[in-house]
Coordinates of C-alpha atoms in Angstrom, one line a residue:
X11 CA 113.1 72.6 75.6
X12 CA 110.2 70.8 73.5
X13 CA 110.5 67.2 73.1
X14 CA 111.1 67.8 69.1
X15 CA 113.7 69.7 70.0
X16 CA 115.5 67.4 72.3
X17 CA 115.0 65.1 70.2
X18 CA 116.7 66.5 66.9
X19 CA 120.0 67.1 69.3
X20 CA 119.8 63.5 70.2
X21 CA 119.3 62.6 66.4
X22 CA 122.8 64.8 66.0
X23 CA 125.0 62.9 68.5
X24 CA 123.3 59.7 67.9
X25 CA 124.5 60.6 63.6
X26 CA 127.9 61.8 65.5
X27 CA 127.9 58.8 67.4
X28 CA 127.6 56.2 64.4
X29 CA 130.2 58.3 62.3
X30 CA 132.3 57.4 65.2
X31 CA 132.5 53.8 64.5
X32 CA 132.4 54.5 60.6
X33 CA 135.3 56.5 60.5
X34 CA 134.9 76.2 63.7
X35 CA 134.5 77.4 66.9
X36 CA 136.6 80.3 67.9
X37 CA 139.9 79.9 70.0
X38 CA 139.8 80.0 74.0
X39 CA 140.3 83.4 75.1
X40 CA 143.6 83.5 77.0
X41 CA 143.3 84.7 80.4
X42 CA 147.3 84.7 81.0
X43 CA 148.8 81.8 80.5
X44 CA 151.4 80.1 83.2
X45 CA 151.4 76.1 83.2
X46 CA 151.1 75.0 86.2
X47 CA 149.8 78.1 87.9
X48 CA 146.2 78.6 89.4
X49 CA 144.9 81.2 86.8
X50 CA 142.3 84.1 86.9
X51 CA 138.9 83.1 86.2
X52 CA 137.3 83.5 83.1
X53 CA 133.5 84.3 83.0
X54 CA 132.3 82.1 80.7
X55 CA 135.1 79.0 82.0
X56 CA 133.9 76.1 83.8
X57 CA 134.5 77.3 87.4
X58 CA 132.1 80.2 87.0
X59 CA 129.5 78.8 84.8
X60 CA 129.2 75.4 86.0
X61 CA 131.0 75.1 89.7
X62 CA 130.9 78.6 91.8
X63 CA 127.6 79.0 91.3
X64 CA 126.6 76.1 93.5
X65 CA 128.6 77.6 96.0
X66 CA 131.8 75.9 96.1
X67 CA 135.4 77.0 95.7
X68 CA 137.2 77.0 92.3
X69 CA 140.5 76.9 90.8
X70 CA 141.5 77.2 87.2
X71 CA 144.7 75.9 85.9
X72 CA 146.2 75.6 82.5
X73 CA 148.7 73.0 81.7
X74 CA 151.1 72.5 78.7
X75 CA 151.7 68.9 76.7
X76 CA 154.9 67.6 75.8
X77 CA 153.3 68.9 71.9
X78 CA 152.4 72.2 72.9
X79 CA 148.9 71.9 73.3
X80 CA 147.4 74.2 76.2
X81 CA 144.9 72.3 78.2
X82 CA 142.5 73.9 80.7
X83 CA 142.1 72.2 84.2
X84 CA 139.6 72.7 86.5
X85 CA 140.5 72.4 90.5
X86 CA 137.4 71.9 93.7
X87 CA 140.2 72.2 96.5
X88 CA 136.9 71.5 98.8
X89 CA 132.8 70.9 99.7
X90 CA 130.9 73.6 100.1
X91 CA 131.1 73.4 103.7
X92 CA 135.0 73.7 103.3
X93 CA 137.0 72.0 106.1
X94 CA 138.3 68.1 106.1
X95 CA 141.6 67.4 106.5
X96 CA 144.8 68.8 105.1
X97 CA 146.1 66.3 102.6
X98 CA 143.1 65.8 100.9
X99 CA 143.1 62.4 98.4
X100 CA 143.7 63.9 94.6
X101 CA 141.2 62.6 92.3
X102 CA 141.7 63.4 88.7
X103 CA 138.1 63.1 86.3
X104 CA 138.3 62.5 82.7
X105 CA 135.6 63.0 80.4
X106 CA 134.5 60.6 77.3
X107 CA 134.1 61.4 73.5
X108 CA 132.4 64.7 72.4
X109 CA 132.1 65.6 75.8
X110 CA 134.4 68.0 78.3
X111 CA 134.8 68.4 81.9
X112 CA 131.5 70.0 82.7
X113 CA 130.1 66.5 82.2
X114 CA 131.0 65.9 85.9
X115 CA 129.5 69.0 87.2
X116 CA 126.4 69.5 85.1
X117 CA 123.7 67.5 87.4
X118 CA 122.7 69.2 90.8
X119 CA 125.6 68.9 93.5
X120 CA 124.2 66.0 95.0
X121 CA 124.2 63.8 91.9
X122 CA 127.0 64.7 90.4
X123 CA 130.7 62.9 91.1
X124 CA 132.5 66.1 91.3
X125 CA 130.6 67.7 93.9
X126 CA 130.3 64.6 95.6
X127 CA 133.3 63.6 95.9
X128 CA 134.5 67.4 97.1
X129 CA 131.8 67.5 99.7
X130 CA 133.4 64.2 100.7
X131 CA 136.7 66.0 101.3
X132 CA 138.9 64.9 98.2
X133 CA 140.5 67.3 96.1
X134 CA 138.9 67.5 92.7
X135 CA 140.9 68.0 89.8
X136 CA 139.1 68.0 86.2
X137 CA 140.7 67.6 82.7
X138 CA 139.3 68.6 79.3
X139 CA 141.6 67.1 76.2
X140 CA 142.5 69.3 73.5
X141 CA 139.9 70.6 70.9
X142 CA 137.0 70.6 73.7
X143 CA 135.7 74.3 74.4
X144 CA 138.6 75.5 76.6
X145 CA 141.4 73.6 75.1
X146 CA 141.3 74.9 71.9
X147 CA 144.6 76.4 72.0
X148 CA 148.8 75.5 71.4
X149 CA 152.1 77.2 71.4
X150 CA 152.4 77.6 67.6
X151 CA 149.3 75.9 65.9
X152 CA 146.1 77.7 65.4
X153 CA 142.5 75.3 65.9
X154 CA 141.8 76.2 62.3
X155 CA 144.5 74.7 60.9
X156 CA 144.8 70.8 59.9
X157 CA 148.3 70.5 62.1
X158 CA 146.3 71.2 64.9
X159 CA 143.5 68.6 64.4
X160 CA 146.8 65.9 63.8
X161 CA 145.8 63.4 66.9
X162 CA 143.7 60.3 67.7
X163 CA 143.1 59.3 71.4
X164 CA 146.9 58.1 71.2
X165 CA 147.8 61.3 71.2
X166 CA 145.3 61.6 74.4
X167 CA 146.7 58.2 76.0
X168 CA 150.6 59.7 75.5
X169 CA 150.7 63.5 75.9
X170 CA 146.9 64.8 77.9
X171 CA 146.8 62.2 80.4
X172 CA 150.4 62.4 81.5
X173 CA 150.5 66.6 81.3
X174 CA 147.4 66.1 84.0
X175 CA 148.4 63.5 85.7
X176 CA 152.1 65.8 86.2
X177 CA 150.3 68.9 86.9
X178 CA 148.1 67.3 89.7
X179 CA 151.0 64.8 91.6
X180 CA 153.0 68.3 91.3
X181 CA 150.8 70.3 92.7
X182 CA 149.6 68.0 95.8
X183 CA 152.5 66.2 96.3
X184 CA 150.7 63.1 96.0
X185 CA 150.0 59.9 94.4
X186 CA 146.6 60.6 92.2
X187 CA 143.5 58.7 92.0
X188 CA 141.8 58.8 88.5
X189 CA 138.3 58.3 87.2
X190 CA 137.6 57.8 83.6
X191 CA 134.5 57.6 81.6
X192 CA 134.0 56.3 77.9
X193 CA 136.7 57.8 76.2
X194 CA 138.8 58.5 79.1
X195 CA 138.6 54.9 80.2
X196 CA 140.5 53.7 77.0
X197 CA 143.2 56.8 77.0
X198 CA 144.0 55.6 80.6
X199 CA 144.4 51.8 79.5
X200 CA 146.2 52.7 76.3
X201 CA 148.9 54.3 78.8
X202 CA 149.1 52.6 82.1
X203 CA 149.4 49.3 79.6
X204 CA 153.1 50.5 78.9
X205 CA 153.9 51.2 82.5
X206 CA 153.7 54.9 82.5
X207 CA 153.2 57.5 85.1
X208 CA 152.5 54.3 87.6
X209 CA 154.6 55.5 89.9
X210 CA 152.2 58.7 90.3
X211 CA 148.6 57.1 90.1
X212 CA 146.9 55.5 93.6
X213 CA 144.3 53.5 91.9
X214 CA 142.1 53.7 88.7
X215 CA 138.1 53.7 88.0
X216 CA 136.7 53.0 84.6
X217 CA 133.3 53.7 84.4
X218 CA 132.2 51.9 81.1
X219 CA 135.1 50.6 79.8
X220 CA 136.5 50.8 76.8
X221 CA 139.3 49.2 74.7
X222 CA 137.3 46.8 72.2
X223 CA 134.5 47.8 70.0
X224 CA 133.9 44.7 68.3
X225 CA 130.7 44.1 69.3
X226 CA 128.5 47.9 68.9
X227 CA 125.9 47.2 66.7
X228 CA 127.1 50.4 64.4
X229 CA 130.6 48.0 64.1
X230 CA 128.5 46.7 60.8
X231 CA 128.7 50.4 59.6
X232 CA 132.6 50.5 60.5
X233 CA 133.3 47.5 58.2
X234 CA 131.5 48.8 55.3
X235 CA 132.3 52.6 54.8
X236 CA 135.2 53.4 56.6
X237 CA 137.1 54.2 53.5
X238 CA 134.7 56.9 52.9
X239 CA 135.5 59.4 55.5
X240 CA 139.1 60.7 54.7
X241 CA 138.3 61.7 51.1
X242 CA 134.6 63.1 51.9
X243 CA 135.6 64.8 55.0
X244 CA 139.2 65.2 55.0
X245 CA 141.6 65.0 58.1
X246 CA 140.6 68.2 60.3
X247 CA 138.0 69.1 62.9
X248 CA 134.6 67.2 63.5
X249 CA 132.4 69.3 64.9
X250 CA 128.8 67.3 65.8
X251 CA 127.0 70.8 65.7
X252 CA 128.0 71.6 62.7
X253 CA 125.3 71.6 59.5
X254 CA 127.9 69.8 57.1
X255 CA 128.7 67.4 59.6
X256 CA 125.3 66.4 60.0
X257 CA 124.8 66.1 56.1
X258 CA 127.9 63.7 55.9
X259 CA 127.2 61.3 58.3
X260 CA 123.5 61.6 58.0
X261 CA 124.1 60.7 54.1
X262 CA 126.4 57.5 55.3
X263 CA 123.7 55.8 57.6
X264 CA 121.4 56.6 54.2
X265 CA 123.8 55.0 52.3
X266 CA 124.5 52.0 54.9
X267 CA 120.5 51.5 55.7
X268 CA 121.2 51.9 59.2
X269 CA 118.2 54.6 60.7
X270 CA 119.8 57.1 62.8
X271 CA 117.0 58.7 63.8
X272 CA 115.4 55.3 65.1
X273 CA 118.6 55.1 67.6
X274 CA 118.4 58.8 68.5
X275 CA 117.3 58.3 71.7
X276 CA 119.0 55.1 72.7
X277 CA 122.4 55.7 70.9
X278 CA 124.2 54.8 74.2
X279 CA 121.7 52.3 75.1
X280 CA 118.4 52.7 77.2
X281 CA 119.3 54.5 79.8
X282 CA 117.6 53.8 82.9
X283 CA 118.0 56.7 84.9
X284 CA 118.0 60.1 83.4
X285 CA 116.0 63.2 84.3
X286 CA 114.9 65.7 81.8
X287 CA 116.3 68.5 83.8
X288 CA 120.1 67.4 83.5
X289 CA 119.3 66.3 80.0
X290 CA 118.7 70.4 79.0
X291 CA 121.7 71.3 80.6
X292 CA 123.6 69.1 79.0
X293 CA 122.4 69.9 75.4
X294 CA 123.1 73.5 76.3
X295 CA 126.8 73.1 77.1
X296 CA 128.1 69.6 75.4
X297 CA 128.5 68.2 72.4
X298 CA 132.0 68.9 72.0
X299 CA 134.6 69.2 68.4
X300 CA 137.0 66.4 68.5
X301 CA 139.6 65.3 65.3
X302 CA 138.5 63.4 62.5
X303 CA 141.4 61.5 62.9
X304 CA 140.4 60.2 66.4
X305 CA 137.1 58.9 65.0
X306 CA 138.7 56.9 62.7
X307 CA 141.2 55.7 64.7
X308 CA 137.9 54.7 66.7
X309 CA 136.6 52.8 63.5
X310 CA 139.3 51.0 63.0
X311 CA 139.6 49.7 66.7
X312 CA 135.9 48.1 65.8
X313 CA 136.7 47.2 62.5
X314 CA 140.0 45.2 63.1
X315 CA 138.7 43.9 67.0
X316 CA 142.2 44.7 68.0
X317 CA 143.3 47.4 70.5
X318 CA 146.1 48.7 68.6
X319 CA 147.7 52.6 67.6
X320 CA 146.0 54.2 65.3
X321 CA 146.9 52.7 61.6
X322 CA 148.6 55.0 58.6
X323 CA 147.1 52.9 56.5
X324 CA 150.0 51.5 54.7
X325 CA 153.2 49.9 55.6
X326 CA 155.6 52.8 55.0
X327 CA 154.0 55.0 57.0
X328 CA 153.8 52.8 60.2
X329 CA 157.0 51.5 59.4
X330 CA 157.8 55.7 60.1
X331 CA 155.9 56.4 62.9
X332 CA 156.4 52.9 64.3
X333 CA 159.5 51.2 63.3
X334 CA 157.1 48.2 61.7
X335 CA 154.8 47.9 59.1
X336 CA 151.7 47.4 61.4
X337 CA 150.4 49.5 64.5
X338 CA 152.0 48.3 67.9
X339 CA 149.1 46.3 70.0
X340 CA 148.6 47.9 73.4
X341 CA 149.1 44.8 76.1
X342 CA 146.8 45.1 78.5
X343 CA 148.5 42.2 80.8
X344 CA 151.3 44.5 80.8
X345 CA 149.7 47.0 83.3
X346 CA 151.4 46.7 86.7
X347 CA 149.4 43.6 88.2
X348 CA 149.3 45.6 91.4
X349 CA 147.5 48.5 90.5
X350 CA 144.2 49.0 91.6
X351 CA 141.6 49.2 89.3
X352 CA 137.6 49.3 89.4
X353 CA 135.5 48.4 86.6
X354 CA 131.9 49.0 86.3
X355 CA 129.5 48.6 83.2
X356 CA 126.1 47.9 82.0
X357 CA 124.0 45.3 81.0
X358 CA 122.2 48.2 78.5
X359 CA 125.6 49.8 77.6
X360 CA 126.0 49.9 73.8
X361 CA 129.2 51.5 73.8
X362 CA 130.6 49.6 76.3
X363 CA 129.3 46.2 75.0
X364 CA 129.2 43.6 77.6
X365 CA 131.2 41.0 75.5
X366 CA 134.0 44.0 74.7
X367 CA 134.1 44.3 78.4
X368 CA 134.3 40.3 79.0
X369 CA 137.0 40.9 76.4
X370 CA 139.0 43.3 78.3
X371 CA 138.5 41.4 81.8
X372 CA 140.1 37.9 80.1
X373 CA 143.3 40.5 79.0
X374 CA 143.6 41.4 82.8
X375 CA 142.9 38.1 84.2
X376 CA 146.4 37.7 85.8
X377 CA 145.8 41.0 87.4
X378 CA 146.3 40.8 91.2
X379 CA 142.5 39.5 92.3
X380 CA 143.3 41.9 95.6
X381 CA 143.4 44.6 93.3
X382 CA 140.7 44.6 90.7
X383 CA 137.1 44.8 91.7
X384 CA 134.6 44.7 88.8
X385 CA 130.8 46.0 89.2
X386 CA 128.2 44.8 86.5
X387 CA 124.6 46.9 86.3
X388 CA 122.3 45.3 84.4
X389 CA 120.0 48.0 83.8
X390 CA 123.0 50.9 83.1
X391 CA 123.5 52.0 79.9
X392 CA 126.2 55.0 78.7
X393 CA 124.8 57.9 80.5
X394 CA 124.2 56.3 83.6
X395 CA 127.4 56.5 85.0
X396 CA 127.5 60.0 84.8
X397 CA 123.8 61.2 84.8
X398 CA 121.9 58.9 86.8
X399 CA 119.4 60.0 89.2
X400 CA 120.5 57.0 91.4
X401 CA 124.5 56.9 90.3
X402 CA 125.5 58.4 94.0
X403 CA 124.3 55.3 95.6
X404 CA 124.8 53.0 92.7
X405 CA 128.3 53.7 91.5
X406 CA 129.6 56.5 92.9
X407 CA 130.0 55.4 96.5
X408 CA 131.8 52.4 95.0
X409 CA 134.1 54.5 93.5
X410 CA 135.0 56.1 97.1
X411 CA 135.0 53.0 99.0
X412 CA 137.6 52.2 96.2
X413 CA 139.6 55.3 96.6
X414 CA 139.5 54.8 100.5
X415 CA 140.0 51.1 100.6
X416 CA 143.1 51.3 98.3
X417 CA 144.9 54.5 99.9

């Protein structure tokens, strides 16, 4: 891939990316559904484009929300090598924003979490929320239809997460132990905050952390146009690869001064430790459809500095949805003080700001000291955690020492 190329796909998710914090692909083949079940695989899934071909075992499931969407689940029972012991440690991995679950499989096995943390005998389990490539699909809505595009990540936090987190302590008979990144680092927070599934989950990692945006520099952007996007772009699918798309949001940075294309390569922040290798492969399979209504929900989480549900905009319709005239707060102090949780982030991260983070840390400082262990990187940004050349030995063998420690 040319370097003009690469960077015109950057200059897409970077526009994608600041339409985040301002605010039709066709249906996953079925392959039989049964939720629950280990299914046949499907030639272009994840398992056979992404995870058998490196040689290791692969399993994939389909699981149904509590609101009927179908969500595909990808299982590495074990390394390459096979073996380990019988009750292997469940660990659940869940992807950020405008990504899906090949994000943890799409470096070569030996720098990639997934692989790693199979070849280290755990049992791999990874999610993909609805609207990604393979979860495109419900019990009686249809992905081109604006019912189906109805969510925000509190849809995420209260119906994916727990469906996942049921299918996995089901099917292993154990407590699970769950990574998140980006986005699925907030979805976990928003739910373990009200005490949910707790009695199912080991111990939590957060690789950068979010649940305040106060402090991205695109928040500026937030404040100012954020009552653009409903009536120019309406409440259905957002697509990043998608021409219109790129005309909308490309017209609001016009509009708000901010130069996308300046930021295209450093969106997430500098990254420190990317090869150009994962990069391709990554352009070639992410970039993932998410709702517009999630993105604003995201906007409004950096406009109002306040890690709340998503906001109807008016006082009778939270007072429907909610019972009151203004979103509920999630209360962070109100996750179990002995739950283990791991939180690393980046000095570069623009994302995960380092004063958001410092935010989040003061709401858990009456967590259990035992039980939280916090990692700073100064040079980290975004992709890092995921991506980086040196993440096995940076952050990823934290995360197992983690797992281990707290088991």
């Amino acid at each position: 891939m040319g370097v003009h190329s690469l960077l015109s796909t950057f200059s897409v998710l970077s526009l994608c990316t600041t339409f985040l914090v301002v605010l039709m692909t066709e249906p996953y083949k079925s392959f039989g559904f049964i939720s629950g079940l280990a299914l046949e695989s499907p030639p272009d899934g994840i398992c056979a484009t992404s995870i058998t071909i490196h040689g290791y075992e692969c399993q994939e499931y389909e699981v149904t929300t509590d609101d009927g969407y179908i969500l595909s689940v990808q299982r590495i029972p074990q390394g390459r090598v096979g073996g380990g012991t019988n009750k292997k440690l469940p660990v659940i991995l869940q992807h950020g924003l405008f990504l899906d679950g090949r994000t943890w499989v799409l470096n070569s096995p030996d720098q990639n979490l997934g692989f790693i943390l199979a070849d280290r005998s755990f049992d791999v389990w990874i999610a993909n929320t609805r609207g990604t490539h393979f979860s495109r699909r419900h019990v009686s809505r249809n992905p081109t239809s604006l019912k189906f595009w109805d969510w925000s990540w509190d849809d995420l936090a209260a119906h994916d997460l727990p469906a996942v987190i049921d299918l996995v302590f089901n099917q292993t008979g154990q407590k699970v132990n769950y990574v998140g990144h980006s986005q699925g680092t907030l979805i976990a927070l928003a739910l373990f905050s009200q005490a949910k599934q707790i009695d199912k989950v080991n111990s939590v990692a957060l690789l950068s952390p979010i649940a305040y945006l106060s402090f991205i520099p695109e928040a500026i952007i937030a404040k100012g146009l954020i009552a653009q996007v409903p009536s120019e772009i309406g409440f259905g699918e957002f697509d990043p690869t998608v021409p219109y798309v790129q005309e909308f949001v490309g017209t609001l940075c016009a509009k708000s001064g901010f130069d996308c294309f300046d930021v295209a390569s450093a969106f997430t922040g500098i990254n420190c430790c990317l090869n150009g290798s994962v990069l391709d492969v990554f352009l070639k399979y992410e970039l993932q459809p998410t709702a517009t209504k999630n993105l604003l929900h995201y906007a409004q989480t950096a406009r109002d500095g306040i890690f709340r549900k998503y906001d109807y905009g008016n006082f009778i319709e939270n007072e429907f949805h909610y019972g009151k005239t203004t979103p509920p707060v999630y209360d962070l102090s109100a996750i179990p003080r002995n739950l283990p949780l791991f939180l690393s982030y980046g000095g570069r991260d623009l994302l995960s700001d380092v004063l958001d983070v410092q935010t989040l840390l003061k709401a858990l400082k009456l967590h259990d000291p035992d039980k939280l262990s916090v990692q700073y990187i100064k040079n980290y940004a975004h992709l890092d955690f995921i991506f980086g050349v040196n993440a096995k030995d940076v952050v990823f063998s934290k995360v197992m020492s983690f797992i281990l420690q707290h088991s």
